[in-house]
């Protein structure tokens, strides 16, 4: 089965990577799909995020990286995927994720949403948390891959940490 793992990944974190690695053991192929969302002002361009994700997943041969816009379900159909992979951290994720899964189910009953529970150690982790820490000069070395930490420090001009 082919699974799509859609998201913003602005930037990708060790929490995302944990889901991707575990997903890659369950599915024949995992496509990490960066949503081109004109309503959000991201820290990194979609092209930069694609590059970051590719570097972070190069050890996983059945993981592919792509971007898309519009409906996730439509994108999944084009890719001939049967699964939307999503991560669940806490109850706060659950409500919105369940609503999204139900909505997508009304658009296509062929495509199933599969949730993976976050590994305990990453249950607090989000791209926003990473950006918040870095913005105030904290280290994010334990939260993202090394090359992404450098990208983030560069963005915030934290020369002391580079
Ligand atoms: N630390 C984490 N552990 C497990 N899943 C996560 C973690 N952080 C994010 N996710 C999941 O990864 C997916 C993409 O998240 P994100 O990049 O924030 O995009 P979105 O804009 O779709 O929320 C979502 O399913 C989210 O719940
Ligand atoms: Mg999110």
Coordinates of N, CA and C and ligand atoms in Angstrom, one line a residue:
X1 N 0.8 -1.2 0.0 CA 0.0 0.0 0.0 C 0.9 1.2 0.0
X2 N 0.4 2.3 -0.7 CA 1.1 3.6 -0.7 C 0.4 4.5 0.3
X3 N 1.2 5.1 1.1 CA 0.6 6.1 2.1 C 1.2 7.5 1.8
X4 N 0.3 8.5 2.0 CA 0.7 9.9 1.9 C 0.8 10.4 3.3
X5 N 1.9 11.1 3.6 CA 2.0 11.7 4.9 C 2.0 13.2 4.6
X6 N 0.8 13.9 4.7 CA 0.8 15.3 4.4 C 1.0 16.2 5.6
X7 N 1.5 17.4 5.3 CA 1.7 18.3 6.4 C 2.4 19.6 6.0
X8 N 2.7 20.4 6.9 CA 3.4 21.7 6.6 C 4.9 21.5 6.7
X9 N 5.4 20.7 7.7 CA 6.8 20.4 7.9 C 7.7 21.7 7.8
X10 N 7.3 22.7 8.6 CA 8.0 24.0 8.6 C 8.7 24.3 9.9
X11 N 9.8 23.6 10.2 CA 10.5 22.6 9.4 C 10.1 21.2 10.0
X12 N 10.7 20.2 9.3 CA 10.5 18.8 9.8 C 11.2 18.6 11.1
X13 N 10.6 17.9 12.0 CA 11.2 17.6 13.3 C 11.5 16.1 13.5
X14 N 12.1 15.8 14.7 CA 12.4 14.4 15.0 C 11.0 13.7 15.2
X15 N 10.0 14.4 15.6 CA 8.7 13.8 15.8 C 8.1 13.4 14.5
X16 N 8.2 14.2 13.5 CA 7.7 13.9 12.1 C 8.5 12.7 11.6
X17 N 9.9 12.7 11.8 CA 10.7 11.7 11.3 C 10.4 10.3 11.9
X18 N 10.1 10.4 13.2 CA 9.7 9.1 13.9 C 8.5 8.5 13.2
X19 N 7.5 9.3 12.9 CA 6.3 8.8 12.2 C 6.6 8.3 10.8
X20 N 7.5 9.0 10.1 CA 7.9 8.6 8.7 C 8.6 7.2 8.8
X21 N 9.6 7.1 9.7 CA 10.3 5.9 9.8 C 9.4 4.7 10.2
X22 N 8.5 4.9 11.1 CA 7.6 3.8 11.5 C 6.6 3.5 10.3
X23 N 6.2 4.6 9.7 CA 5.3 4.4 8.5 C 6.0 3.6 7.4
X24 N 7.2 3.9 7.2 CA 8.0 3.2 6.1 C 8.1 1.7 6.4
X25 N 8.0 1.3 7.6 CA 8.0 -0.1 7.9 C 6.7 -0.8 7.7
X26 N 5.6 0.0 7.7 CA 4.2 -0.5 7.5 C 3.8 -0.5 6.1
X27 N 4.2 0.4 5.3 CA 3.7 0.6 3.9 C 4.8 0.4 2.9
X28 N 4.4 0.0 1.7 CA 5.3 -0.2 0.6 C 6.0 1.1 0.3
X29 N 5.3 2.1 0.3 CA 5.9 3.4 0.0 C 5.2 4.5 0.8
X30 N 6.0 5.5 1.3 CA 5.4 6.6 2.0 C 5.8 7.9 1.2
X31 N 4.8 8.7 0.9 CA 5.1 9.9 0.2 C 4.9 11.1 1.2
X32 N 6.0 11.7 1.5 CA 5.9 12.9 2.4 C 5.5 14.1 1.5
X33 N 4.3 14.6 1.8 CA 3.8 15.6 0.9 C 3.6 17.0 1.6
X34 N 4.4 17.9 1.1 CA 4.3 19.3 1.7 C 3.2 20.1 1.1
X35 N 2.3 20.5 1.9 CA 1.1 21.3 1.4 C 1.6 22.7 1.1
X36 N 1.3 23.1 -0.1 CA 1.5 24.5 -0.5 C 0.3 25.3 -0.1
X37 N 0.5 26.0 1.1 CA -0.7 26.7 1.7 C -0.5 28.2 1.7
X38 N -1.3 28.8 0.8 CA -1.1 30.3 0.6 C -1.6 31.1 1.9
X39 N -2.3 30.4 2.8 CA -2.8 31.1 3.9 C -1.8 31.2 5.1
X40 N -0.7 30.5 5.0 CA 0.3 30.5 6.0 C 1.6 31.2 5.6
X41 N 2.2 32.0 6.5 CA 3.5 32.5 6.2 C 4.6 31.7 6.8
X42 N 5.2 30.8 6.0 CA 6.2 29.9 6.6 C 7.5 30.5 6.9
X43 N 8.3 29.8 7.7 CA 9.7 30.2 7.9 C 10.6 29.8 6.7
X44 N 10.3 28.6 6.2 CA 11.0 28.1 5.0 C 10.1 27.9 3.8
X45 N 10.7 28.2 2.6 CA 9.9 28.0 1.4 C 9.6 26.5 1.2
X46 N 8.6 26.2 0.4 CA 8.3 24.8 0.1 C 9.5 24.1 -0.5
X47 N 10.2 24.8 -1.4 CA 11.4 24.2 -2.0 C 12.5 23.8 -1.0
X48 N 12.7 24.8 0.0 CA 13.7 24.5 1.0 C 13.2 23.3 1.9
X49 N 11.9 23.3 2.2 CA 11.4 22.2 3.0 C 11.5 20.8 2.3
X50 N 11.3 20.8 1.0 CA 11.5 19.6 0.2 C 12.9 19.1 0.3
X51 N 13.8 20.1 0.2 CA 15.3 19.7 0.3 C 15.6 19.2 1.7
X52 N 15.1 19.8 2.8 CA 15.3 19.4 4.1 C 14.8 18.0 4.4
X53 N 13.6 17.7 3.9 CA 13.0 16.4 4.1 C 13.7 15.3 3.4
X54 N 14.1 15.7 2.1 CA 14.9 14.7 1.3 C 16.2 14.3 2.0
X55 N 16.9 15.3 2.5 CA 18.1 15.0 3.3 C 17.9 14.2 4.5
X56 N 16.8 14.5 5.2 CA 16.5 13.8 6.5 C 16.0 12.4 6.3
X57 N 15.5 12.0 5.0 CA 14.9 10.7 4.8 C 15.8 9.9 3.8
X58 N 17.0 10.3 3.5 CA 17.7 9.7 2.4 C 18.1 8.2 2.8
X59 N 18.0 7.9 4.1 CA 18.4 6.5 4.6 C 17.1 5.6 4.4
X60 N 16.0 6.2 4.0 CA 14.8 5.3 3.8 C 14.4 5.2 2.4
X61 N 14.8 4.1 1.8 CA 14.6 3.9 0.3 C 13.1 4.0 -0.2
X62 N 12.2 3.6 0.7 CA 10.8 3.7 0.2 C 10.0 4.9 0.6
X63 N 10.8 6.0 0.9 CA 10.2 7.3 1.2 C 10.5 8.3 0.1
X64 N 9.4 8.9 -0.4 CA 9.6 9.9 -1.5 C 9.0 11.2 -1.0
X65 N 9.5 12.3 -1.5 CA 9.1 13.7 -1.0 C 8.5 14.4 -2.2
X66 N 7.4 15.1 -1.9 CA 6.7 15.8 -3.0 C 6.0 17.0 -2.4
X67 N 5.4 17.9 -3.2 CA 4.5 18.9 -2.7 C 3.2 18.9 -3.4
X68 N 2.2 19.5 -2.8 CA 0.9 19.5 -3.5 C 0.1 20.7 -3.0
X69 N -1.0 21.0 -3.8 CA -1.9 21.9 -3.3 C -3.3 21.4 -3.5
X70 N -4.3 22.1 -2.9 CA -5.7 21.6 -3.1 C -6.0 20.4 -2.1
X71 N -7.0 19.7 -2.5 CA -7.5 18.6 -1.6 C -6.5 17.5 -1.5
X72 N -6.2 17.1 -0.2 CA -5.3 16.0 0.0 C -5.8 14.7 -0.6
X73 N -7.1 14.5 -0.5 CA -7.7 13.2 -1.0 C -7.5 13.2 -2.6
X74 N -7.7 14.3 -3.2 CA -7.5 14.3 -4.7 C -6.0 14.0 -5.0
X75 N -5.1 14.6 -4.2 CA -3.7 14.3 -4.4 C -3.4 12.8 -4.2
X76 N -4.0 12.2 -3.2 CA -3.8 10.8 -2.9 C -4.3 10.0 -4.0
X77 N -5.4 10.3 -4.6 CA -6.0 9.6 -5.7 C -5.0 9.6 -6.9
X78 N -4.5 10.8 -7.2 CA -3.5 10.9 -8.3 C -2.3 10.0 -8.1
X79 N -1.9 10.0 -6.8 CA -0.7 9.1 -6.5 C -1.0 7.7 -6.3
X80 N -2.3 7.3 -6.5 CA -2.8 6.0 -6.3 C -2.5 5.4 -4.9
X81 N -2.6 6.3 -3.9 CA -2.4 6.0 -2.5 C -3.7 5.6 -1.9
X82 N -3.6 4.7 -0.9 CA -4.8 4.2 -0.3 C -4.9 4.8 1.2
X83 N -3.8 5.3 1.6 CA -3.7 5.7 3.1 C -3.2 7.1 3.2
X84 N -3.9 7.9 4.1 CA -3.4 9.1 4.6 C -2.8 8.9 6.0
X85 N -1.5 9.1 6.2 CA -0.8 8.8 7.4 C -0.8 10.1 8.2
X86 N -1.2 10.1 9.5 CA -1.2 11.2 10.4 C -0.6 10.8 11.8
X87 N 0.0 11.8 12.4 CA 0.5 11.5 13.8 C -0.4 12.1 14.8
X88 N -0.5 11.4 15.9 CA -1.4 11.9 17.0 C -0.5 12.2 18.3
X89 N -0.5 13.4 18.8 CA 0.3 13.7 20.0 C -0.5 13.7 21.2
X90 N -1.6 14.4 21.2 CA -2.4 14.5 22.4 C -3.9 14.7 22.0
X91 N -4.7 14.8 23.0 CA -6.1 14.9 22.8 C -6.4 16.1 21.9
X92 N -5.6 17.2 22.1 CA -5.8 18.4 21.3 C -5.6 18.1 19.8
X93 N -4.8 17.2 19.4 CA -4.6 16.8 18.0 C -5.9 16.0 17.6
X94 N -6.4 15.2 18.5 CA -7.4 14.2 18.2 C -8.6 14.8 17.6
X95 N -9.1 15.9 18.2 CA -10.4 16.5 17.8 C -10.3 16.9 16.3
X96 N -9.3 17.7 16.0 CA -9.1 18.2 14.6 C -8.8 17.1 13.6
X97 N -8.0 16.2 14.1 CA -7.6 15.1 13.2 C -8.8 14.2 12.8
X98 N -9.7 14.0 13.8 CA -10.9 13.1 13.6 C -11.8 13.9 12.7
X99 N -12.0 15.1 12.9 CA -12.8 15.9 12.0 C -12.3 15.9 10.5
X100 N -11.0 16.0 10.4 CA -10.4 15.9 9.1 C -10.6 14.6 8.4
X101 N -10.4 13.5 9.2 CA -10.5 12.2 8.7 C -11.9 11.9 8.2
X102 N -12.9 12.4 9.0 CA -14.3 12.2 8.6 C -14.6 13.0 7.4
X103 N -14.1 14.2 7.3 CA -14.3 15.1 6.1 C -13.8 14.4 4.9
X104 N -12.5 13.9 5.0 CA -11.9 13.2 3.9 C -12.7 12.0 3.5
X105 N -13.2 11.3 4.5 CA -14.0 10.1 4.2 C -15.3 10.4 3.4
X106 N -15.8 11.6 3.5 CA -17.0 12.0 2.7 C -16.6 12.2 1.3
X107 N -15.3 12.6 1.1 CA -14.8 12.9 -0.3 C -14.4 11.6 -1.0
X108 N -13.8 10.7 -0.3 CA -13.5 9.4 -0.8 C -13.5 8.3 0.2
X109 N -14.3 7.2 0.0 CA -14.4 6.1 0.9 C -13.2 5.1 0.7
X110 N -12.5 5.3 -0.4 CA -11.4 4.4 -0.8 C -10.2 4.7 0.0
X111 N -10.1 5.9 0.5 CA -8.8 6.3 1.2 C -9.0 6.3 2.7
X112 N -8.2 5.6 3.4 CA -8.3 5.5 4.9 C -7.3 6.4 5.5
X113 N -7.7 7.0 6.6 CA -6.7 7.7 7.4 C -6.2 6.8 8.5
X114 N -4.9 6.7 8.6 CA -4.2 5.8 9.6 C -3.4 6.7 10.5
X115 N -3.7 6.6 11.8 CA -3.0 7.4 12.8 C -1.9 6.6 13.5
X116 N -0.8 7.2 13.7 CA 0.3 6.6 14.5 C 0.4 7.4 15.7
X117 N 0.4 6.8 16.9 CA 0.6 7.6 18.2 C 2.1 8.0 18.2
X118 N 2.3 9.2 18.6 CA 3.6 9.7 18.8 C 4.4 8.9 19.8
X119 N 5.7 8.8 19.5 CA 6.6 8.2 20.6 C 6.6 9.1 21.7
X120 N 6.6 8.6 22.9 CA 6.5 9.4 24.1 C 7.4 10.6 24.2
X121 N 8.7 10.3 23.8 CA 9.7 11.4 23.9 C 9.4 12.6 23.0
X122 N 8.5 12.5 22.0 CA 8.2 13.6 21.1 C 6.8 14.1 21.2
X123 N 6.2 13.7 22.3 CA 4.7 14.1 22.4 C 4.5 15.6 22.6
X124 N 5.6 16.3 23.0 CA 5.5 17.8 23.2 C 5.9 18.5 21.9
X125 N 6.5 17.8 20.9 CA 7.2 18.5 19.9 C 6.4 18.9 18.7
X126 N 6.6 20.1 18.2 CA 5.9 20.6 17.0 C 6.9 21.5 16.3
X127 N 6.6 21.8 15.1 CA 7.5 22.8 14.3 C 7.4 24.1 15.0
X128 N 6.2 24.5 15.6 CA 6.1 25.8 16.2 C 6.9 25.9 17.5
X129 N 7.0 24.8 18.3 CA 7.8 24.7 19.5 C 9.3 25.0 19.1
X130 N 9.7 24.3 18.0 CA 11.1 24.5 17.6 C 11.4 25.9 17.2
X131 N 10.5 26.5 16.5 CA 10.7 27.9 16.0 C 10.7 28.9 17.2
X132 N 9.8 28.6 18.2 CA 9.7 29.5 19.4 C 11.0 29.4 20.2
X133 N 11.5 28.2 20.4 CA 12.8 28.1 21.1 C 13.9 28.8 20.4
X134 N 14.0 28.6 19.1 CA 15.2 29.2 18.3 C 15.0 30.7 18.3
X135 N 13.8 31.2 18.2 CA 13.6 32.6 18.1 C 14.1 33.3 19.3
X136 N 14.1 32.7 20.5 CA 14.6 33.3 21.7 C 16.0 32.8 22.1
X137 N 16.7 32.3 21.1 CA 18.1 32.0 21.3 C 18.4 30.6 21.9
X138 N 17.4 29.8 22.0 CA 17.7 28.4 22.6 C 18.1 27.4 21.6
X139 N 18.7 26.3 22.1 CA 19.2 25.3 21.2 C 18.1 24.3 20.8
X140 N 18.1 24.0 19.5 CA 17.1 23.0 19.0 C 17.8 21.7 18.5
X141 N 19.0 21.6 18.9 CA 19.8 20.4 18.4 C 19.2 19.1 18.8
X142 N 18.5 19.0 19.9 CA 17.9 17.7 20.3 C 16.5 17.5 19.7
X143 N 16.0 18.5 18.8 CA 14.6 18.4 18.3 C 14.5 18.2 16.8
X144 N 15.6 18.5 16.1 CA 15.6 18.4 14.6 C 16.9 17.8 14.2
X145 N 17.0 17.3 12.9 CA 18.3 16.8 12.5 C 19.3 18.0 12.4
X146 N 20.6 17.6 12.5 CA 21.6 18.7 12.6 C 21.6 19.7 11.4
X147 N 21.4 19.3 10.2 CA 21.4 20.2 9.1 C 20.2 21.2 9.2
X148 N 19.1 20.8 9.8 CA 18.0 21.6 9.9 C 18.2 22.6 11.1
X149 N 18.8 22.2 12.1 CA 19.2 23.1 13.2 C 20.0 24.3 12.6
X150 N 21.0 24.0 11.8 CA 21.8 25.0 11.1 C 20.9 26.0 10.3
X151 N 20.0 25.4 9.5 CA 19.1 26.3 8.7 C 18.3 27.2 9.6
X152 N 17.9 26.7 10.7 CA 17.0 27.5 11.6 C 17.9 28.6 12.3
X153 N 19.1 28.2 12.7 CA 19.9 29.3 13.4 C 20.3 30.4 12.4
X154 N 20.5 30.0 11.1 CA 20.8 30.9 10.1 C 19.6 31.9 9.9
X155 N 18.4 31.3 9.9 CA 17.2 32.2 9.7 C 17.1 33.2 10.8
X156 N 17.4 32.8 12.0 CA 17.2 33.7 13.2 C 18.5 34.5 13.5
X157 N 19.5 34.2 12.6 CA 20.8 34.9 12.7 C 21.5 34.6 14.1
X158 N 21.3 33.4 14.5 CA 21.9 33.0 15.8 C 23.4 32.5 15.6
X159 N 24.2 33.4 15.2 CA 25.6 33.0 14.8 C 26.3 32.3 15.9
X160 N 26.0 32.6 17.1 CA 26.7 32.0 18.3 C 26.5 30.5 18.3
X161 N 25.4 30.0 17.8 CA 25.1 28.6 17.9 C 25.6 27.8 16.7
X162 N 26.0 28.6 15.6 CA 26.4 27.9 14.4 C 27.9 27.4 14.5
Ligands
LIG1 N1 6.0 15.3 17.6 C1 5.1 14.7 16.7 N2 4.8 13.4 16.9 C2 3.9 12.7 16.1 N3 3.3 13.3 15.1 C3 3.5 14.6 14.9 C4 4.5 15.4 15.7 N4 4.5 16.6 15.2 C5 3.6 16.7 14.2 N5 3.0 15.5 14.0 C6 2.0 15.1 13.0 O1 2.5 15.3 11.7 C7 1.5 15.7 10.8 C8 2.0 17.0 10.1 O2 2.1 18.0 11.0 P1 2.4 19.5 10.6 O3 3.7 19.6 9.9 O4 2.1 20.3 11.8 O5 1.3 19.8 9.5 P2 -0.2 20.3 9.6 O6 -0.2 21.7 9.1 O7 -1.0 19.3 8.7 O8 -0.6 20.1 11.1 C9 0.3 15.8 11.6 O9 -0.4 14.6 11.5 C10 0.8 16.0 13.0 O10 -0.1 15.6 14.0
LIG2 MG1 0.3 21.0 12.8

